[in-house]
PDB file of C-alpha atoms in Angstrom:
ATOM      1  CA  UNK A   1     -35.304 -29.918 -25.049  1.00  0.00           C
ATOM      2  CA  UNK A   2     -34.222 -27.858 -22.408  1.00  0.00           C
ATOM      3  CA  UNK A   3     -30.679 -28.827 -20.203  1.00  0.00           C
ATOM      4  CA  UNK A   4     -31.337 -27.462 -16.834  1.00  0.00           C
ATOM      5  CA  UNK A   5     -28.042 -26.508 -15.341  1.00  0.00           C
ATOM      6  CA  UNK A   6     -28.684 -26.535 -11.728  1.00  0.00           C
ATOM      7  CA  UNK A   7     -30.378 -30.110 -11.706  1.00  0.00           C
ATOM      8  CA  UNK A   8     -28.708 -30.670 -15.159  1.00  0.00           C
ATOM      9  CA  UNK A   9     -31.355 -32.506 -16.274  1.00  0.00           C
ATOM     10  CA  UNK A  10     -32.600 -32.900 -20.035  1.00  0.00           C
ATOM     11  CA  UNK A  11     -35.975 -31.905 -20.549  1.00  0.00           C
ATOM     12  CA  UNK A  12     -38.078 -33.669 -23.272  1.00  0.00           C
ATOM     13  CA  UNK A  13     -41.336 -32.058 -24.049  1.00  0.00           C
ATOM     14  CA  UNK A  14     -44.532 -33.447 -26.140  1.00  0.00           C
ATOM     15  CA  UNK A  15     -48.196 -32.722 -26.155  1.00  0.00           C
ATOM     16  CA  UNK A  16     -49.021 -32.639 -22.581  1.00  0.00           C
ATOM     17  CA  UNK A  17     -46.153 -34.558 -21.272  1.00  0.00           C
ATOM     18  CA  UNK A  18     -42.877 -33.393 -19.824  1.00  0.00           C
ATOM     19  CA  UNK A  19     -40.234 -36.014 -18.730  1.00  0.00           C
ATOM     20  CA  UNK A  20     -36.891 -35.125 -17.077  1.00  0.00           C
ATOM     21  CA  UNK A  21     -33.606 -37.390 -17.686  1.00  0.00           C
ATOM     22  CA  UNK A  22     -30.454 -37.025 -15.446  1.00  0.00           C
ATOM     23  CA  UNK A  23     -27.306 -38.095 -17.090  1.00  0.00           C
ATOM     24  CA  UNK A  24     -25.152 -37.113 -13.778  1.00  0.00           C
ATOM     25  CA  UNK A  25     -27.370 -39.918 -12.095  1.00  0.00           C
ATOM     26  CA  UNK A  26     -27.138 -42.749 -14.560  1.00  0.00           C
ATOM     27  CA  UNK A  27     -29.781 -41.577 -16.834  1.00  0.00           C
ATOM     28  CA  UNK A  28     -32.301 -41.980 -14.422  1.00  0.00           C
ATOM     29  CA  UNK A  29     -35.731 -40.590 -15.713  1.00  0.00           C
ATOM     30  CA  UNK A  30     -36.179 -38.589 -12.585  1.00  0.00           C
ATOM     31  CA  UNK A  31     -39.696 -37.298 -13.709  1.00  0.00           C
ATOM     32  CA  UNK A  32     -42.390 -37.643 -15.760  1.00  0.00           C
ATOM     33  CA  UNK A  33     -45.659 -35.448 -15.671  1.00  0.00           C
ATOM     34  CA  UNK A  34     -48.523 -35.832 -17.862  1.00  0.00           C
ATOM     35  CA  UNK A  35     -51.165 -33.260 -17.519  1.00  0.00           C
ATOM     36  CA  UNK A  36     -49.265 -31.475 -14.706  1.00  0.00           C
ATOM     37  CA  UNK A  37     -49.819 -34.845 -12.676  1.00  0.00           C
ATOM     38  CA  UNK A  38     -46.231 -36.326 -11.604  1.00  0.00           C
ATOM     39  CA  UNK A  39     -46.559 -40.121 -12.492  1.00  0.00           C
ATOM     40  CA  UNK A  40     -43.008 -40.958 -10.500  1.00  0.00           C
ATOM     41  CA  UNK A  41     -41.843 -40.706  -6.868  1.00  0.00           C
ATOM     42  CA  UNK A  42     -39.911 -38.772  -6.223  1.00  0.00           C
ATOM     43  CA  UNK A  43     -36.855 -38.201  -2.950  1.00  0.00           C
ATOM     44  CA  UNK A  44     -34.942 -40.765  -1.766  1.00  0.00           C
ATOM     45  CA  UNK A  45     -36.124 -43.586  -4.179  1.00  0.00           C
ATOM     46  CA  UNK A  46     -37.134 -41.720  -7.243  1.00  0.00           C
ATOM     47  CA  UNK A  47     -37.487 -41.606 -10.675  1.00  0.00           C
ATOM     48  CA  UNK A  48     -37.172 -44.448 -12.973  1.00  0.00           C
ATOM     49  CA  UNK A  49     -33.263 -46.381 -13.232  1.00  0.00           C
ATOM     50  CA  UNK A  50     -31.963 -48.468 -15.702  1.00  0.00           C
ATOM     51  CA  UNK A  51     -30.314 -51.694 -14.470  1.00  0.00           C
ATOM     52  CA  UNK A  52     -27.573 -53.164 -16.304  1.00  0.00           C
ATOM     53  CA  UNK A  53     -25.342 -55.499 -16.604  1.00  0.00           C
ATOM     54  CA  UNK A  54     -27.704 -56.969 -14.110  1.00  0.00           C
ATOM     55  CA  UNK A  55     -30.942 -56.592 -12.869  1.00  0.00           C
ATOM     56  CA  UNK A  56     -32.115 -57.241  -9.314  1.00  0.00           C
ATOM     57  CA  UNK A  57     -29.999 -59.369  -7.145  1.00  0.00           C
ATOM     58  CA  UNK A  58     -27.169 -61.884  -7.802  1.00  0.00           C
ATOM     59  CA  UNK A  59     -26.471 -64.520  -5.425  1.00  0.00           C
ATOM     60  CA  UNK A  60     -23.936 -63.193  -3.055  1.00  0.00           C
ATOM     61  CA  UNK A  61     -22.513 -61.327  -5.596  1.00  0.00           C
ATOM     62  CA  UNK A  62     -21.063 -64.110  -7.635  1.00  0.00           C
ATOM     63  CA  UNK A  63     -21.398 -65.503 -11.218  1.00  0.00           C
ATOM     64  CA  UNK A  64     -19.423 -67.853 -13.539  1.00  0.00           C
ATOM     65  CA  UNK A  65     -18.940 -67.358 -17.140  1.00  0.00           C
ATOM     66  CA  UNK A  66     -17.334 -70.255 -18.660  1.00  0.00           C
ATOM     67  CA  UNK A  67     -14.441 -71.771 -16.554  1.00  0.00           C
ATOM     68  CA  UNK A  68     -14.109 -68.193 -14.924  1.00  0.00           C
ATOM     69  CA  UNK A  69     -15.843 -67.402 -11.231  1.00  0.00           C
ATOM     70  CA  UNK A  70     -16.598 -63.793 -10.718  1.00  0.00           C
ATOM     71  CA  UNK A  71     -17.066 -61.716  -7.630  1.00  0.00           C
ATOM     72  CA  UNK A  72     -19.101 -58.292  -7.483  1.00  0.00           C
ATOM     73  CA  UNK A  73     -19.458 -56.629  -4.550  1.00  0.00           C
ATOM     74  CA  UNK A  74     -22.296 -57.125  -2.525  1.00  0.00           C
ATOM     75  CA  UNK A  75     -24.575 -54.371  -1.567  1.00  0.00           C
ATOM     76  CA  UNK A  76     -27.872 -55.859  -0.303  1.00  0.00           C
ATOM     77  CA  UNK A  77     -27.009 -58.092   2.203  1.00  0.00           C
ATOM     78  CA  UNK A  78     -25.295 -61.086   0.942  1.00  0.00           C
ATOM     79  CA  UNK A  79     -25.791 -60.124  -2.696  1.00  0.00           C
ATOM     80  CA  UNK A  80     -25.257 -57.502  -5.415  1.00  0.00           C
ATOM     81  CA  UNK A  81     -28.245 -55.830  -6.460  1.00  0.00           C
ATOM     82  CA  UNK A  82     -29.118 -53.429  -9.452  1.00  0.00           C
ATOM     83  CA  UNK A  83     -26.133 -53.993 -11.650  1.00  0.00           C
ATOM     84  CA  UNK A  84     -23.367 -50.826 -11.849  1.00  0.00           C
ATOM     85  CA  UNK A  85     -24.611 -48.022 -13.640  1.00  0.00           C
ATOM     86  CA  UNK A  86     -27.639 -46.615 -11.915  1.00  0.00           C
ATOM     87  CA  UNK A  87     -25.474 -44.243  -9.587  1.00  0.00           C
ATOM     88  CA  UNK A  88     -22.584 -43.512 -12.582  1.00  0.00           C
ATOM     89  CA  UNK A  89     -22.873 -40.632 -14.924  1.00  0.00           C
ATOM     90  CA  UNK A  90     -23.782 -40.848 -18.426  1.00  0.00           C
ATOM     91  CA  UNK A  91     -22.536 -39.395 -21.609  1.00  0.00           C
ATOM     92  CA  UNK A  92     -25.358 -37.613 -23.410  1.00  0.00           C
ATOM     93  CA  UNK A  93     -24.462 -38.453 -27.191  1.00  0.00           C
ATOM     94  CA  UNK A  94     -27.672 -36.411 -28.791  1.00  0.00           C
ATOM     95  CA  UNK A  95     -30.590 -34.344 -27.898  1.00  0.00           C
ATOM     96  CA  UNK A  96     -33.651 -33.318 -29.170  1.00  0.00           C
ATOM     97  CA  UNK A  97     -37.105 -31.652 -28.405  1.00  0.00           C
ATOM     98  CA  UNK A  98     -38.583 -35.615 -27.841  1.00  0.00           C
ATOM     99  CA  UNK A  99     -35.619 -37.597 -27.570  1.00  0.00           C
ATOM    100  CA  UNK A 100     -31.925 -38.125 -25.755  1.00  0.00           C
ATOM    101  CA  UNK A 101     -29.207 -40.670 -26.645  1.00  0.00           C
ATOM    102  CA  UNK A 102     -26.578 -41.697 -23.286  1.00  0.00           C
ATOM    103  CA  UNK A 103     -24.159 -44.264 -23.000  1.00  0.00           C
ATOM    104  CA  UNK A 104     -22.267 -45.308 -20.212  1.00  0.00           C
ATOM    105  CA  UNK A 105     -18.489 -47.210 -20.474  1.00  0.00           C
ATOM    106  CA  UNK A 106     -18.344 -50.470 -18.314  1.00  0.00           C
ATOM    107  CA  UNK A 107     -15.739 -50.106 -15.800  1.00  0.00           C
ATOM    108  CA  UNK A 108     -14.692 -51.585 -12.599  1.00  0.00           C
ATOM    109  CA  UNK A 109     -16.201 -53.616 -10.608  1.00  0.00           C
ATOM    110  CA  UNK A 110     -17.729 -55.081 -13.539  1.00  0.00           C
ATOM    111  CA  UNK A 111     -15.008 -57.669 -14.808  1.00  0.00           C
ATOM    112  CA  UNK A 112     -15.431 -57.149 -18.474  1.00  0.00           C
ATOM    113  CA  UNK A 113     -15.043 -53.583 -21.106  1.00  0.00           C
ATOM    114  CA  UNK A 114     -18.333 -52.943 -23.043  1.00  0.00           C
ATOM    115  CA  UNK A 115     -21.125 -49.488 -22.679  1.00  0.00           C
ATOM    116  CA  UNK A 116     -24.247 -49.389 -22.017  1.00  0.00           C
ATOM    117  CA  UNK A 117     -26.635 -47.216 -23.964  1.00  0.00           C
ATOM    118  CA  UNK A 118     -30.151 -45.781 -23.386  1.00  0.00           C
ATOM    119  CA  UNK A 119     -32.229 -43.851 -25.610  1.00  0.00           C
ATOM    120  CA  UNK A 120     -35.393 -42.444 -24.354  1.00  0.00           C
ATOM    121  CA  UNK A 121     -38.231 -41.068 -27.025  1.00  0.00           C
ATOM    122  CA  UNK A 122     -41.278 -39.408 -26.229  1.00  0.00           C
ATOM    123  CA  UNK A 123     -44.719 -39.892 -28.489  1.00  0.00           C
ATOM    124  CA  UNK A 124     -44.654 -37.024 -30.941  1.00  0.00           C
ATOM    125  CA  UNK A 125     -48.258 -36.800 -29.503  1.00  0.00           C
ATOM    126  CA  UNK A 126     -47.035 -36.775 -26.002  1.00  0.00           C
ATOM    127  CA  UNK A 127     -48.915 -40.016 -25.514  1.00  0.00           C
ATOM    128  CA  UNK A 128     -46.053 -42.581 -24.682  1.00  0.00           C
ATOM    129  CA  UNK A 129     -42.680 -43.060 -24.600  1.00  0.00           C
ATOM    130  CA  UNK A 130     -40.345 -45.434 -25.220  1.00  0.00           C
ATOM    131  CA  UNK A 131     -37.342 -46.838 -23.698  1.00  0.00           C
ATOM    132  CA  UNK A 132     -34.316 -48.727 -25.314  1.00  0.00           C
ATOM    133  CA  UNK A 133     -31.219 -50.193 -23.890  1.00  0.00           C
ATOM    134  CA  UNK A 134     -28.044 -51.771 -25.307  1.00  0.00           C
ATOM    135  CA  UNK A 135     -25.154 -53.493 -24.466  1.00  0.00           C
ATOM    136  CA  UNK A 136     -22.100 -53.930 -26.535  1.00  0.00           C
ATOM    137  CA  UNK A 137     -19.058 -55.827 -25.346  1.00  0.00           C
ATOM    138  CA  UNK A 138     -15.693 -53.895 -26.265  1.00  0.00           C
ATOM    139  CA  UNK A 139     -13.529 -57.290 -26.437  1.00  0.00           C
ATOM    140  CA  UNK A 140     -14.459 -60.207 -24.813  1.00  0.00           C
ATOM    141  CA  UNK A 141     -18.149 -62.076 -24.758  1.00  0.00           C
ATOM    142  CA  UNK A 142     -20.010 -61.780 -21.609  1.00  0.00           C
ATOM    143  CA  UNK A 143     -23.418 -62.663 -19.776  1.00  0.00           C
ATOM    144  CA  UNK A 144     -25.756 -59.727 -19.029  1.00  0.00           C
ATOM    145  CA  UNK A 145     -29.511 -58.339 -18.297  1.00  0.00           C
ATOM    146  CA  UNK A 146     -30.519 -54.921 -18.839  1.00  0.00           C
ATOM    147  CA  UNK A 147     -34.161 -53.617 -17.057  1.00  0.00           C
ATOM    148  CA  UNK A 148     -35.526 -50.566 -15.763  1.00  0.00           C
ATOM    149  CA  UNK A 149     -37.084 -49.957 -12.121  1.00  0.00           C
ATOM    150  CA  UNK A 150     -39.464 -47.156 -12.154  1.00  0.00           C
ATOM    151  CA  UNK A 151     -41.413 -45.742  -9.217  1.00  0.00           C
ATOM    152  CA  UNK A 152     -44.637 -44.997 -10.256  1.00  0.00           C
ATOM    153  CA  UNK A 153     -46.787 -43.174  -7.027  1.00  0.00           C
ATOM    154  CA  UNK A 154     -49.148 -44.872  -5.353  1.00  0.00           C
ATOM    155  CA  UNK A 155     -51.200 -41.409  -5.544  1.00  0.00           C
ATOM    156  CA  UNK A 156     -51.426 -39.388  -7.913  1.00  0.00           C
ATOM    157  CA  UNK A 157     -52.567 -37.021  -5.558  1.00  0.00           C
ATOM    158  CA  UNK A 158     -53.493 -36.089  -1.946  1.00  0.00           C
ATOM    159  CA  UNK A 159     -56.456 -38.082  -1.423  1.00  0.00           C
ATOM    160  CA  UNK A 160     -56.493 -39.368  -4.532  1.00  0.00           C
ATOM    161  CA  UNK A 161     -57.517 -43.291  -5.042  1.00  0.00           C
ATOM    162  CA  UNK A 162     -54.638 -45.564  -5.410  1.00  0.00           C
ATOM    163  CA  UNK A 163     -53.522 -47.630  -8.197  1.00  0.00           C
ATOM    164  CA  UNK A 164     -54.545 -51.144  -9.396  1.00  0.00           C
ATOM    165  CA  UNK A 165     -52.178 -53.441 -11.503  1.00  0.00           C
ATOM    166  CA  UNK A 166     -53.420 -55.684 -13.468  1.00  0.00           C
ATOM    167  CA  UNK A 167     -52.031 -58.135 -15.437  1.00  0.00           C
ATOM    168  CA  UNK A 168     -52.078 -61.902 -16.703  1.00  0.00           C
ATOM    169  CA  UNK A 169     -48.378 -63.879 -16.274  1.00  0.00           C
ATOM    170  CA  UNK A 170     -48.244 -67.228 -17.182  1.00  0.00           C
ATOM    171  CA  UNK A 171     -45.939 -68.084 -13.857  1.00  0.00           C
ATOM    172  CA  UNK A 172     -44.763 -66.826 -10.572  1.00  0.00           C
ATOM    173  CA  UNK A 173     -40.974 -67.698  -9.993  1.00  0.00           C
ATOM    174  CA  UNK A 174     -41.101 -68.697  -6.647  1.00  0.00           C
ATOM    175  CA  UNK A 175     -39.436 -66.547  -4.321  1.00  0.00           C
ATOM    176  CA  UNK A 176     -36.850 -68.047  -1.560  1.00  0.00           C
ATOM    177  CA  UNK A 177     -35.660 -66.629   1.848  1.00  0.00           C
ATOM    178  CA  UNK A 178     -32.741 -64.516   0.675  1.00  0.00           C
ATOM    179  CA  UNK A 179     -35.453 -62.686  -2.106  1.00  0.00           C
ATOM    180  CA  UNK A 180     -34.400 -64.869  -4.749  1.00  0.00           C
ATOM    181  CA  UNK A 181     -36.140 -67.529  -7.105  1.00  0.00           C
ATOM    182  CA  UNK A 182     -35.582 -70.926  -6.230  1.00  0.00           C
ATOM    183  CA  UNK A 183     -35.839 -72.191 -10.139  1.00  0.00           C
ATOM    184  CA  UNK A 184     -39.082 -73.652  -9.382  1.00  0.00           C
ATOM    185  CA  UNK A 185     -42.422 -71.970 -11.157  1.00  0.00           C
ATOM    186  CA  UNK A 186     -45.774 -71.700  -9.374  1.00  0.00           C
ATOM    187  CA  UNK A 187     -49.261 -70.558 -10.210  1.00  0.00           C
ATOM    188  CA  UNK A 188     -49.201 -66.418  -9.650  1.00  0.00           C
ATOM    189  CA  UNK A 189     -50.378 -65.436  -6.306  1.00  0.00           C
ATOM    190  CA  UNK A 190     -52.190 -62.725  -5.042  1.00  0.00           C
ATOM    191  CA  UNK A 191     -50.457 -59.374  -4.119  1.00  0.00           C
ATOM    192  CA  UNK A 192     -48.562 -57.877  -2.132  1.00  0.00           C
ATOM    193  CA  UNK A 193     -45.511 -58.757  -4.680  1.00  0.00           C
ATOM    194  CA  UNK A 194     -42.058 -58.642  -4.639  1.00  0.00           C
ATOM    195  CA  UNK A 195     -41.547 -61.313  -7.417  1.00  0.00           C
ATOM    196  CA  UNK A 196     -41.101 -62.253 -10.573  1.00  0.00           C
ATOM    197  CA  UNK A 197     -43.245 -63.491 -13.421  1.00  0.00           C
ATOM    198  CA  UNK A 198     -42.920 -64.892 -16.471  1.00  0.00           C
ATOM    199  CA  UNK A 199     -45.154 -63.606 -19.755  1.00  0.00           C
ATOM    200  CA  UNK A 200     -43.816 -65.155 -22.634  1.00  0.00           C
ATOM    201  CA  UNK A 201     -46.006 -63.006 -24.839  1.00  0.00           C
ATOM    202  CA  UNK A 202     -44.218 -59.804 -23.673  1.00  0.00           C
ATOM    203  CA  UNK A 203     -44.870 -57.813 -20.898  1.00  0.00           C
ATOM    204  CA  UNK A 204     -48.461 -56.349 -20.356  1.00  0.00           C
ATOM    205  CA  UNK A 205     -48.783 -54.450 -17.175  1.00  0.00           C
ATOM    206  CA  UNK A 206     -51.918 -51.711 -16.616  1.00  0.00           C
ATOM    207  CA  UNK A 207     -51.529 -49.668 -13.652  1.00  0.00           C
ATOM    208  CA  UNK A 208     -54.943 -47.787 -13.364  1.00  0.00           C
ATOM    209  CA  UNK A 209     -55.252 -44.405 -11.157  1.00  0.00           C
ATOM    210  CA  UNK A 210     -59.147 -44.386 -11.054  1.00  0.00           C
ATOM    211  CA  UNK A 211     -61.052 -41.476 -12.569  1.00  0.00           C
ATOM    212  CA  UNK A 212     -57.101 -40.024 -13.256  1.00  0.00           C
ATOM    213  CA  UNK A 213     -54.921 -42.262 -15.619  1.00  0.00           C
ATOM    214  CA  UNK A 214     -54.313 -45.201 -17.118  1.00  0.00           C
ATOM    215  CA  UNK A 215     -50.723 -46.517 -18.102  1.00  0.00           C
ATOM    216  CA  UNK A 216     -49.650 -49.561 -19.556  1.00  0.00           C
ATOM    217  CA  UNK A 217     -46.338 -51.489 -19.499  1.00  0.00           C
ATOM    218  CA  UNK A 218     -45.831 -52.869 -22.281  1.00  0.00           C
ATOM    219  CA  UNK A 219     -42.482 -54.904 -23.657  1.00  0.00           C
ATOM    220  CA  UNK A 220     -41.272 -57.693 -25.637  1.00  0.00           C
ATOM    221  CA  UNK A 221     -38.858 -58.513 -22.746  1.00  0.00           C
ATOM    222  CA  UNK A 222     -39.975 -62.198 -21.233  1.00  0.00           C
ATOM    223  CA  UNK A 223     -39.708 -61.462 -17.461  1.00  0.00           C
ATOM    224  CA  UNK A 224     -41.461 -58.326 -15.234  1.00  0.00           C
ATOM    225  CA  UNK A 225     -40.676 -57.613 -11.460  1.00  0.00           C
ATOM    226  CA  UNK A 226     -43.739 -56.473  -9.619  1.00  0.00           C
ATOM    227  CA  UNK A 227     -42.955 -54.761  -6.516  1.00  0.00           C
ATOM    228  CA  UNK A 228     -45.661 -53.056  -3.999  1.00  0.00           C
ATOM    229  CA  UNK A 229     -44.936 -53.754  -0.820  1.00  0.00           C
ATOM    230  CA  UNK A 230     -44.208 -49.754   0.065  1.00  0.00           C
ATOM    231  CA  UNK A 231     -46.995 -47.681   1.010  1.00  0.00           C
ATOM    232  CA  UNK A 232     -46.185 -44.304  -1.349  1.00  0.00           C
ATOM    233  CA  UNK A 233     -45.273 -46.494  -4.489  1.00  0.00           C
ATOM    234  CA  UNK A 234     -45.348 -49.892  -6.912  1.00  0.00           C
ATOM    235  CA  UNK A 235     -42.443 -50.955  -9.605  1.00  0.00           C
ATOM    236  CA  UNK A 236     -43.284 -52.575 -12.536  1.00  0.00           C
ATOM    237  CA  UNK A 237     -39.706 -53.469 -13.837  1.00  0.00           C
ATOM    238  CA  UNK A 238     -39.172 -55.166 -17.573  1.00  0.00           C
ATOM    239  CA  UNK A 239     -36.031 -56.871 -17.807  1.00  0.00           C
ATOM    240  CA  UNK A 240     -34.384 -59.339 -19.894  1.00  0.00           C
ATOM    241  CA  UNK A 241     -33.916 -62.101 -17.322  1.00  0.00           C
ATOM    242  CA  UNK A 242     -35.008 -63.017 -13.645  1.00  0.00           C
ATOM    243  CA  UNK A 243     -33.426 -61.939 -10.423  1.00  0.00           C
ATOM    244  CA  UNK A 244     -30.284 -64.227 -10.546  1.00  0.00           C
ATOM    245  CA  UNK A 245     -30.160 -64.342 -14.076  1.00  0.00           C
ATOM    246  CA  UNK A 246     -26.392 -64.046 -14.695  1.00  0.00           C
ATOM    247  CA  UNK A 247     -26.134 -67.479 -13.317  1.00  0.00           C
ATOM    248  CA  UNK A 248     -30.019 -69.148 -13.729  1.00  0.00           C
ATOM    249  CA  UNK A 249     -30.345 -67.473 -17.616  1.00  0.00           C
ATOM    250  CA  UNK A 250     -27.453 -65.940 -18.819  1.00  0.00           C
ATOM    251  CA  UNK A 251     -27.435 -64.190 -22.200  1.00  0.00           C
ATOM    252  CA  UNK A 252     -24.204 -63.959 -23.654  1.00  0.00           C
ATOM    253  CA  UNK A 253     -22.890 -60.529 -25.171  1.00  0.00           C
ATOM    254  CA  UNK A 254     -21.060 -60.916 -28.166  1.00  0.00           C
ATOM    255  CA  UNK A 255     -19.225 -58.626 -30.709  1.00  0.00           C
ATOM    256  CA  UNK A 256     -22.142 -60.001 -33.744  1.00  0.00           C
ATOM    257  CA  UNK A 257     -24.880 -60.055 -31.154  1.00  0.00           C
ATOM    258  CA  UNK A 258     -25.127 -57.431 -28.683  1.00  0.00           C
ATOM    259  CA  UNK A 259     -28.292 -57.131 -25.841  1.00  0.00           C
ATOM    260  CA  UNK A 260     -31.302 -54.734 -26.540  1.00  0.00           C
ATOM    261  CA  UNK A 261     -34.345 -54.419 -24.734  1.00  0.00           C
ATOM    262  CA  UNK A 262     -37.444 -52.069 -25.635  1.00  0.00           C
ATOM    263  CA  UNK A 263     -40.037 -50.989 -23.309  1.00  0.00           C
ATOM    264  CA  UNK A 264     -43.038 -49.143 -23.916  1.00  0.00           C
ATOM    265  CA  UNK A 265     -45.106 -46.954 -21.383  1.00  0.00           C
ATOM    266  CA  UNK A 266     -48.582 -45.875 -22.974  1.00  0.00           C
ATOM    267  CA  UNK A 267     -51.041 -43.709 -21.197  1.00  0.00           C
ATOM    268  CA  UNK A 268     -54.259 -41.909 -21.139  1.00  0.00           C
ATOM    269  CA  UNK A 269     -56.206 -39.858 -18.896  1.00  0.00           C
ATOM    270  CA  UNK A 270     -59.529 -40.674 -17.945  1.00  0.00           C
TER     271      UNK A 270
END
């Protein structure tokens, strides 16, 4: 582990993979190589983020827990996107060679106190590594999701072949006007995506660079977020609950029962 104090990154290291985490930038994993081939974009939209309390967009920034109506501000047109921690910095609570511990507090604009924790562990083998989050309320009970949104390339490199996903949900949410699901289910459509799909077995997502790598998505999490609709790279995003989901499937936070989500990315070179 190696803290890099000009991008002050922490730098896990295993077999032949090297992944980069940047607590100053809301733990965002803001690179991971494997074989000296960077699997993540990387400028403006870079990096893999974690999104939490919230993931994707909320209708016009407003949800309702209980009798209580809550407004977040909106930053995606009429909605809030992304939840509140991907820009905030993070508290690194431990280190090691393969693995780093952060938490972040929940503050302002979010209406309720509770943290948010990941911890990200590298494969002693370097083959994999997975990805936990938490949330833990620090007083009252409180809906939430928690996913990540990674930007794996497109290429690999110059002139390389581009990636194929490939994977088997058991729905489509369809997808209204304003980007979000209606709350009716259809039959999965043909790419390009930027939707949501249900795989109640877990998520199972390959993403194939041919004659290069092979990765796989894997996560107990119900709901994935395929997004390809950018020429230089595709998201594959578990998360706990659809695009809306504070108000269409809330899952309450509660002192006995806080929210964790694990997901696991597996690769291989060809």
């Amino acid at each position: 582990m190696t803290i890099d104090d000009t991008e002050r990154g922490i730098r896990l290291r295993a077999g032949d993979a090297e992944l980069t985490v940047r607590p100053d930038q809301g733990a965002r994993i803001s690179s991971l190589t494997v074989a000296g081939l960077e699997l993540l974009r990387q400028g403006e939209r870079y990096g893999s983020f974690v999104m939490a309390p919230w993931c994707g967009r909320t209708r016009q920034g407003r949800f309702r827990d209980g009798g209580t109506d809550h407004q977040l501000p909106v930053n995606a047109g009429a909605h809030a996107i992304h939840g509140t921690v991907r820009g905030r910095p993070w508290r690194t609570v431990r280190a090691d060679e393969r693995s780093v511990a952060l938490v972040c507090e929940l503050t302002d604009p979010w209406p309720y106190a509770g943290m948010v924790s990941q911890l990200v562990e590298l494969a002693e083998d370097g083959s994999g590594v997975t990805l936990t989050l938490g949330v833990e309320t620090a007083d009252n009970s409180f809906p939430a999701q928690v996913g990540w949104h990674p930007w794996f390339l497109r290429q690999l490199t110059p002139g390389g072949r581009e990636v194929e996903i490939d994977f088997t949900p058991a729905w489509q949410e369809e997808r209204g006007d304003d980007h979000l699901p209606t709350g009716h289910r259809v039959a999965p459509k043909p790419g390009p995506w930027d939707d949501c799909f249900g795989m109640p077995d877990g998520v199972d997502v390959t993403l194939s660079w041919p004659d290069q790598l092979e990765l796989t998505v894997g996560s107990r999490a119900e709901w994935v977020v395929v997004y390809d609709e950018l020429p230089e790279a595709v998201c594959v995003e578990p998360q706990s609950g659809p695009p809306n989901g504070l108000n269409s499937h809330p899952r309450l936070v509660t002192r006995l029962e806080p929210l964790e989500v694990s997901t696991r990315w597996d690769w291989r070179l060809a």
